[in-house]
PDB file of C-alpha atoms in Angstrom:
ATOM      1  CA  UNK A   1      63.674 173.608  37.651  1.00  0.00           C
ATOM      2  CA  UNK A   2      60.197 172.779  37.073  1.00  0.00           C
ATOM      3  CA  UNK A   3      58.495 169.901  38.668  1.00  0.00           C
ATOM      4  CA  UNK A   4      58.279 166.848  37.149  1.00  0.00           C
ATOM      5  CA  UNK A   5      55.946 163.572  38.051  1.00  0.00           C
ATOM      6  CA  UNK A   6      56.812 159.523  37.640  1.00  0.00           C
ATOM      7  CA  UNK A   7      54.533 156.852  37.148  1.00  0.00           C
ATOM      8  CA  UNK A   8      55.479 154.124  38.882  1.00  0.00           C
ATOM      9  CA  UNK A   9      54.318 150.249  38.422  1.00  0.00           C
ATOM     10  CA  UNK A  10      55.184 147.177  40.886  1.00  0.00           C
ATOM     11  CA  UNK A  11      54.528 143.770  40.142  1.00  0.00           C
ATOM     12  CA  UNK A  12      54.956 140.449  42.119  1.00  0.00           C
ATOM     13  CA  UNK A  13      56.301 138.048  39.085  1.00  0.00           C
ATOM     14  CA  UNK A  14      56.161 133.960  40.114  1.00  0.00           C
ATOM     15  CA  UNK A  15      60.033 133.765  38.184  1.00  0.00           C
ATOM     16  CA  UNK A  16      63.463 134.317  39.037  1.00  0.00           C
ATOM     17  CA  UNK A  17      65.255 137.386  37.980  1.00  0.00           C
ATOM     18  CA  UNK A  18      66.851 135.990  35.100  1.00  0.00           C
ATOM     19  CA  UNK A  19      64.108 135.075  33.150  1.00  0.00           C
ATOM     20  CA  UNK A  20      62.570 138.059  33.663  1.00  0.00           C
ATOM     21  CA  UNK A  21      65.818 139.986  32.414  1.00  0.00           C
ATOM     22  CA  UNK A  22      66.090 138.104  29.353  1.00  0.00           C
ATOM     23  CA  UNK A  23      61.983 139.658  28.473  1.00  0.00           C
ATOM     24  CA  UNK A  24      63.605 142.691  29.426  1.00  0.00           C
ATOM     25  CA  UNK A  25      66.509 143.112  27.231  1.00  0.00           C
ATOM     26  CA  UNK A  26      66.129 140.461  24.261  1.00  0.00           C
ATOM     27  CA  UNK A  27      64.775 143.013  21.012  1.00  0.00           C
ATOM     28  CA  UNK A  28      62.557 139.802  20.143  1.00  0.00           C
ATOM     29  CA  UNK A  29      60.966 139.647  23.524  1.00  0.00           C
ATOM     30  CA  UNK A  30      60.957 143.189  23.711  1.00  0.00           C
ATOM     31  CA  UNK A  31      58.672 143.653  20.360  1.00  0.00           C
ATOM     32  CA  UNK A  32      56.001 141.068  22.328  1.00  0.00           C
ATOM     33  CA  UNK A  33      55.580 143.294  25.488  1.00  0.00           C
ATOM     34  CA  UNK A  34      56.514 146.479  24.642  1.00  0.00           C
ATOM     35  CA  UNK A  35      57.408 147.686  21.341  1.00  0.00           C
ATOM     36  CA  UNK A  36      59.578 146.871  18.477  1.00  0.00           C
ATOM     37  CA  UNK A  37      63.199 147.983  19.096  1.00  0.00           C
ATOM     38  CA  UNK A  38      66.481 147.685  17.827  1.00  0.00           C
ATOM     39  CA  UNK A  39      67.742 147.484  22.037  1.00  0.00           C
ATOM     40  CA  UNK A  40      71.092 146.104  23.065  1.00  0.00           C
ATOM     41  CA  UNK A  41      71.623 145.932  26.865  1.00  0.00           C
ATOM     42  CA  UNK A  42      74.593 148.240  26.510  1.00  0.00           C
ATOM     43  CA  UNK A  43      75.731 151.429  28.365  1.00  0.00           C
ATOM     44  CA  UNK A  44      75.521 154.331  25.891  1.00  0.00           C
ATOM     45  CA  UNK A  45      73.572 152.145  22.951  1.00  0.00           C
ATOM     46  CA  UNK A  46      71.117 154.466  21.038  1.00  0.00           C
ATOM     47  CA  UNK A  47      67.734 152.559  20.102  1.00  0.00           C
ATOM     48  CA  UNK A  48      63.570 153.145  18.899  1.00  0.00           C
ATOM     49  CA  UNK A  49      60.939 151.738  20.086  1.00  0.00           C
ATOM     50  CA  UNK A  50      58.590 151.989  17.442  1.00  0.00           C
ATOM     51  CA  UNK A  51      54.545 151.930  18.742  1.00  0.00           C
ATOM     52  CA  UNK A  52      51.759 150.171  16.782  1.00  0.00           C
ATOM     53  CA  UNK A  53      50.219 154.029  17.207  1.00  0.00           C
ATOM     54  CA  UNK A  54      52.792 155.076  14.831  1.00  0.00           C
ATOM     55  CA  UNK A  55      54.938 157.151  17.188  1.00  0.00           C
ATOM     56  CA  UNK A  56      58.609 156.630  17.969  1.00  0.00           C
ATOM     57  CA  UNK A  57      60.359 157.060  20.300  1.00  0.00           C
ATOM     58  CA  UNK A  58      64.318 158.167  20.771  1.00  0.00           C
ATOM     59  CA  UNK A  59      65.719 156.022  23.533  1.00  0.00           C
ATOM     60  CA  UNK A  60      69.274 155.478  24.969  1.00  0.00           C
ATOM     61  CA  UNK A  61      70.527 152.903  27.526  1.00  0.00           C
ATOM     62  CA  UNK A  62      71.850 154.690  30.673  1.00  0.00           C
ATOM     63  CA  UNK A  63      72.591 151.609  32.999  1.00  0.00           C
ATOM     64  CA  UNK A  64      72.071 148.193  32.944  1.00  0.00           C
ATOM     65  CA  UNK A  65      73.217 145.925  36.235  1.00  0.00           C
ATOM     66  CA  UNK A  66      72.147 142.245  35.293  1.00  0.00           C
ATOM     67  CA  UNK A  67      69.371 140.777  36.540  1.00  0.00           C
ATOM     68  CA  UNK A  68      68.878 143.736  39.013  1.00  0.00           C
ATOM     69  CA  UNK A  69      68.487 146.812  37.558  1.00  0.00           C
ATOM     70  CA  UNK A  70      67.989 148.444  33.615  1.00  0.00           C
ATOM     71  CA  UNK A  71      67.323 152.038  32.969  1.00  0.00           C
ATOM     72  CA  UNK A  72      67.479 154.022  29.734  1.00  0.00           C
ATOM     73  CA  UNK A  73      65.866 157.612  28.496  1.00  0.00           C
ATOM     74  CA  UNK A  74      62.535 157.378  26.972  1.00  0.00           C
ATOM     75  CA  UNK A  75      62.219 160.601  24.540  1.00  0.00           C
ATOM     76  CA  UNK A  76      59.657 161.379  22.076  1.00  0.00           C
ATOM     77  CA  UNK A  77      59.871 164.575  19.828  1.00  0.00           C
ATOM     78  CA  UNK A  78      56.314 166.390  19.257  1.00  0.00           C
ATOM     79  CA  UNK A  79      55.537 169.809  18.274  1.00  0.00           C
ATOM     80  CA  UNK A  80      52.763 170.101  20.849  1.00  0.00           C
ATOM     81  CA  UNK A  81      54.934 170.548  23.965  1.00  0.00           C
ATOM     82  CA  UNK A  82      52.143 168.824  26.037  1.00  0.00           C
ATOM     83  CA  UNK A  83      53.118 165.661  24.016  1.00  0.00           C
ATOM     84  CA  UNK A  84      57.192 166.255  23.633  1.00  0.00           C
ATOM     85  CA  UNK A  85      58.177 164.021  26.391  1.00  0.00           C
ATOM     86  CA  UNK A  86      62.032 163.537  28.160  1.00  0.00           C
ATOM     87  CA  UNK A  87      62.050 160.914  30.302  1.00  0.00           C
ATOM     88  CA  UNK A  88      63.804 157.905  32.013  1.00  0.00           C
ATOM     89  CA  UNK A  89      62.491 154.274  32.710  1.00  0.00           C
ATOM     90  CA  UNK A  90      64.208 152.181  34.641  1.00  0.00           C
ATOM     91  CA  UNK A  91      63.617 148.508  35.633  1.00  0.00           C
ATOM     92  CA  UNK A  92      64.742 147.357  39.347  1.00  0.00           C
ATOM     93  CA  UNK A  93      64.165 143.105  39.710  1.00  0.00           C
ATOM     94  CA  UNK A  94      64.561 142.545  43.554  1.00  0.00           C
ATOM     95  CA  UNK A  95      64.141 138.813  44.551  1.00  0.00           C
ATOM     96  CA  UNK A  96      61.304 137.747  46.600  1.00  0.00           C
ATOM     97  CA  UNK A  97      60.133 134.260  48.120  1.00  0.00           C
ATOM     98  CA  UNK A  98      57.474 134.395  45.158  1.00  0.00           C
ATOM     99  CA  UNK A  99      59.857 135.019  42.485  1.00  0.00           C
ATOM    100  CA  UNK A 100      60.872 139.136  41.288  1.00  0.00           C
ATOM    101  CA  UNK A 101      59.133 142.177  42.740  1.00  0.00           C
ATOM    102  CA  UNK A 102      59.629 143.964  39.299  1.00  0.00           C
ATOM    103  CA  UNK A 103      59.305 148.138  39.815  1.00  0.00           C
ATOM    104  CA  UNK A 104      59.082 150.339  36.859  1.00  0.00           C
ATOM    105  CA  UNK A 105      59.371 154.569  37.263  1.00  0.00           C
ATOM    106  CA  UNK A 106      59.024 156.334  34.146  1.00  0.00           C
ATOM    107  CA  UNK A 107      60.337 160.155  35.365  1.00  0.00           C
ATOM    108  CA  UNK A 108      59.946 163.744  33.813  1.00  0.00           C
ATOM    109  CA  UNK A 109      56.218 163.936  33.097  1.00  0.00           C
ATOM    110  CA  UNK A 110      56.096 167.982  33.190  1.00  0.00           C
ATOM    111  CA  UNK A 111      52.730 169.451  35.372  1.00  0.00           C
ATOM    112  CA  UNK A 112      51.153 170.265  31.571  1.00  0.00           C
ATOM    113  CA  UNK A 113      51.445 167.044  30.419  1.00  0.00           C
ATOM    114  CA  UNK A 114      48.759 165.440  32.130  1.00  0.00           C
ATOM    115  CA  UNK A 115      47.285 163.460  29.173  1.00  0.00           C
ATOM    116  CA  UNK A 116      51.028 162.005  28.491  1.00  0.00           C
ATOM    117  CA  UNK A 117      51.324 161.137  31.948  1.00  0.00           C
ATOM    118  CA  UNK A 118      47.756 159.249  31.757  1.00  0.00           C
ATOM    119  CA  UNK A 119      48.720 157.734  29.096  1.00  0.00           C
ATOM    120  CA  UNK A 120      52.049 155.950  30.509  1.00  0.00           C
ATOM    121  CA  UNK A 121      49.655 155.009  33.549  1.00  0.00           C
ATOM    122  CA  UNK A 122      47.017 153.737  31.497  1.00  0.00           C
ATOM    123  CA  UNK A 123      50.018 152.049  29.223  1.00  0.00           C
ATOM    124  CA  UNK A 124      52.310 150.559  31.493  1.00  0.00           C
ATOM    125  CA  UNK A 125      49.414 148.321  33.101  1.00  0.00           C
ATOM    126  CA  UNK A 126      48.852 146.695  29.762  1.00  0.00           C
ATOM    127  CA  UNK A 127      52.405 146.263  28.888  1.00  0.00           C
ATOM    128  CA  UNK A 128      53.038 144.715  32.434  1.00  0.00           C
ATOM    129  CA  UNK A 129      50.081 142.266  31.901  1.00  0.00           C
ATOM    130  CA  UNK A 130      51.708 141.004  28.328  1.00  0.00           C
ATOM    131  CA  UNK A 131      55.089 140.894  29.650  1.00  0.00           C
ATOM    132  CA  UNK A 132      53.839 138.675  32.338  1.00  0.00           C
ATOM    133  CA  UNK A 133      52.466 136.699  29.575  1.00  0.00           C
ATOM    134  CA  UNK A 134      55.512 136.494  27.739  1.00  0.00           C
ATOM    135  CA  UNK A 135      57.928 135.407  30.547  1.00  0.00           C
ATOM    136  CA  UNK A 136      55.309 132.571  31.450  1.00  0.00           C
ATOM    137  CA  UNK A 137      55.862 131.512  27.681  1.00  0.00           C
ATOM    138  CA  UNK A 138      59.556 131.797  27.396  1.00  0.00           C
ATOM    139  CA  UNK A 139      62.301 128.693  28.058  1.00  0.00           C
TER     140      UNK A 139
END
């Protein structure tokens, strides 16, 4: 088994849970933050998140606890196995006297795929910083 390496990203978010879940599951909120998707929270439910960088990638939901927790596998097919990624995100909302301490871990980031694994540092900052846009925006 080789080793593999996460990237992990925690965030203090001034909401409750639930308004946070809804940017987290909702395809239309989804597309705003992160990517457009075809993403229903549902055990087993095959989706794409489609990047403005013209990649996609081949994701399926693997558990989903509402308002707590949300994890599916993040996959992206490449020919250049530095690039060819299998991996799993998952979402844990914990309530704090601030609002949600959101965590993100994105998992399986093989030793030789150090520019991949930059890249989902480098990525996950800005996608936190628009989805705390978004949930100050939404109802």
């Amino acid at each position: 088994m080789t080793e593999t390496r996460s990237v992990i990203v925690e965030r203090e978010m001034p909401h409750p849970p639930e308004k946070l879940w809804r940017a987290l599951t909702q395809p239309h909120l989804i597309a705003e933050w992160l990517m457009k998707n075809d993403f229903v929270p549902t055990v087993g439910h095959r989706f794409n998140l489609s990047g403005d960088w013209g990649g996609v990638l081949d994701c399926e939901v693997l558990a989903v606890e509402p308002n707590r927790s949300l994890s599916y596998s993040w996959d992206f097919a490449h020919d250049d196995p530095a690039y060819a990624l299998k991996s799993v995100v998952t979402f844990t909302l914990t309530p704090s006297p601030k609002g949600t301490h959101l965590r993100m871990e994105q998992v399986g980031f093989r030793p030789e795929q150090k520019q991949a694994l930059g890249g989902a540092k480098a990525g996950w900052q800005q996608f936190f910083a628009k989805l705390e846009e978004v949930v100050a925006r939404a109802g």
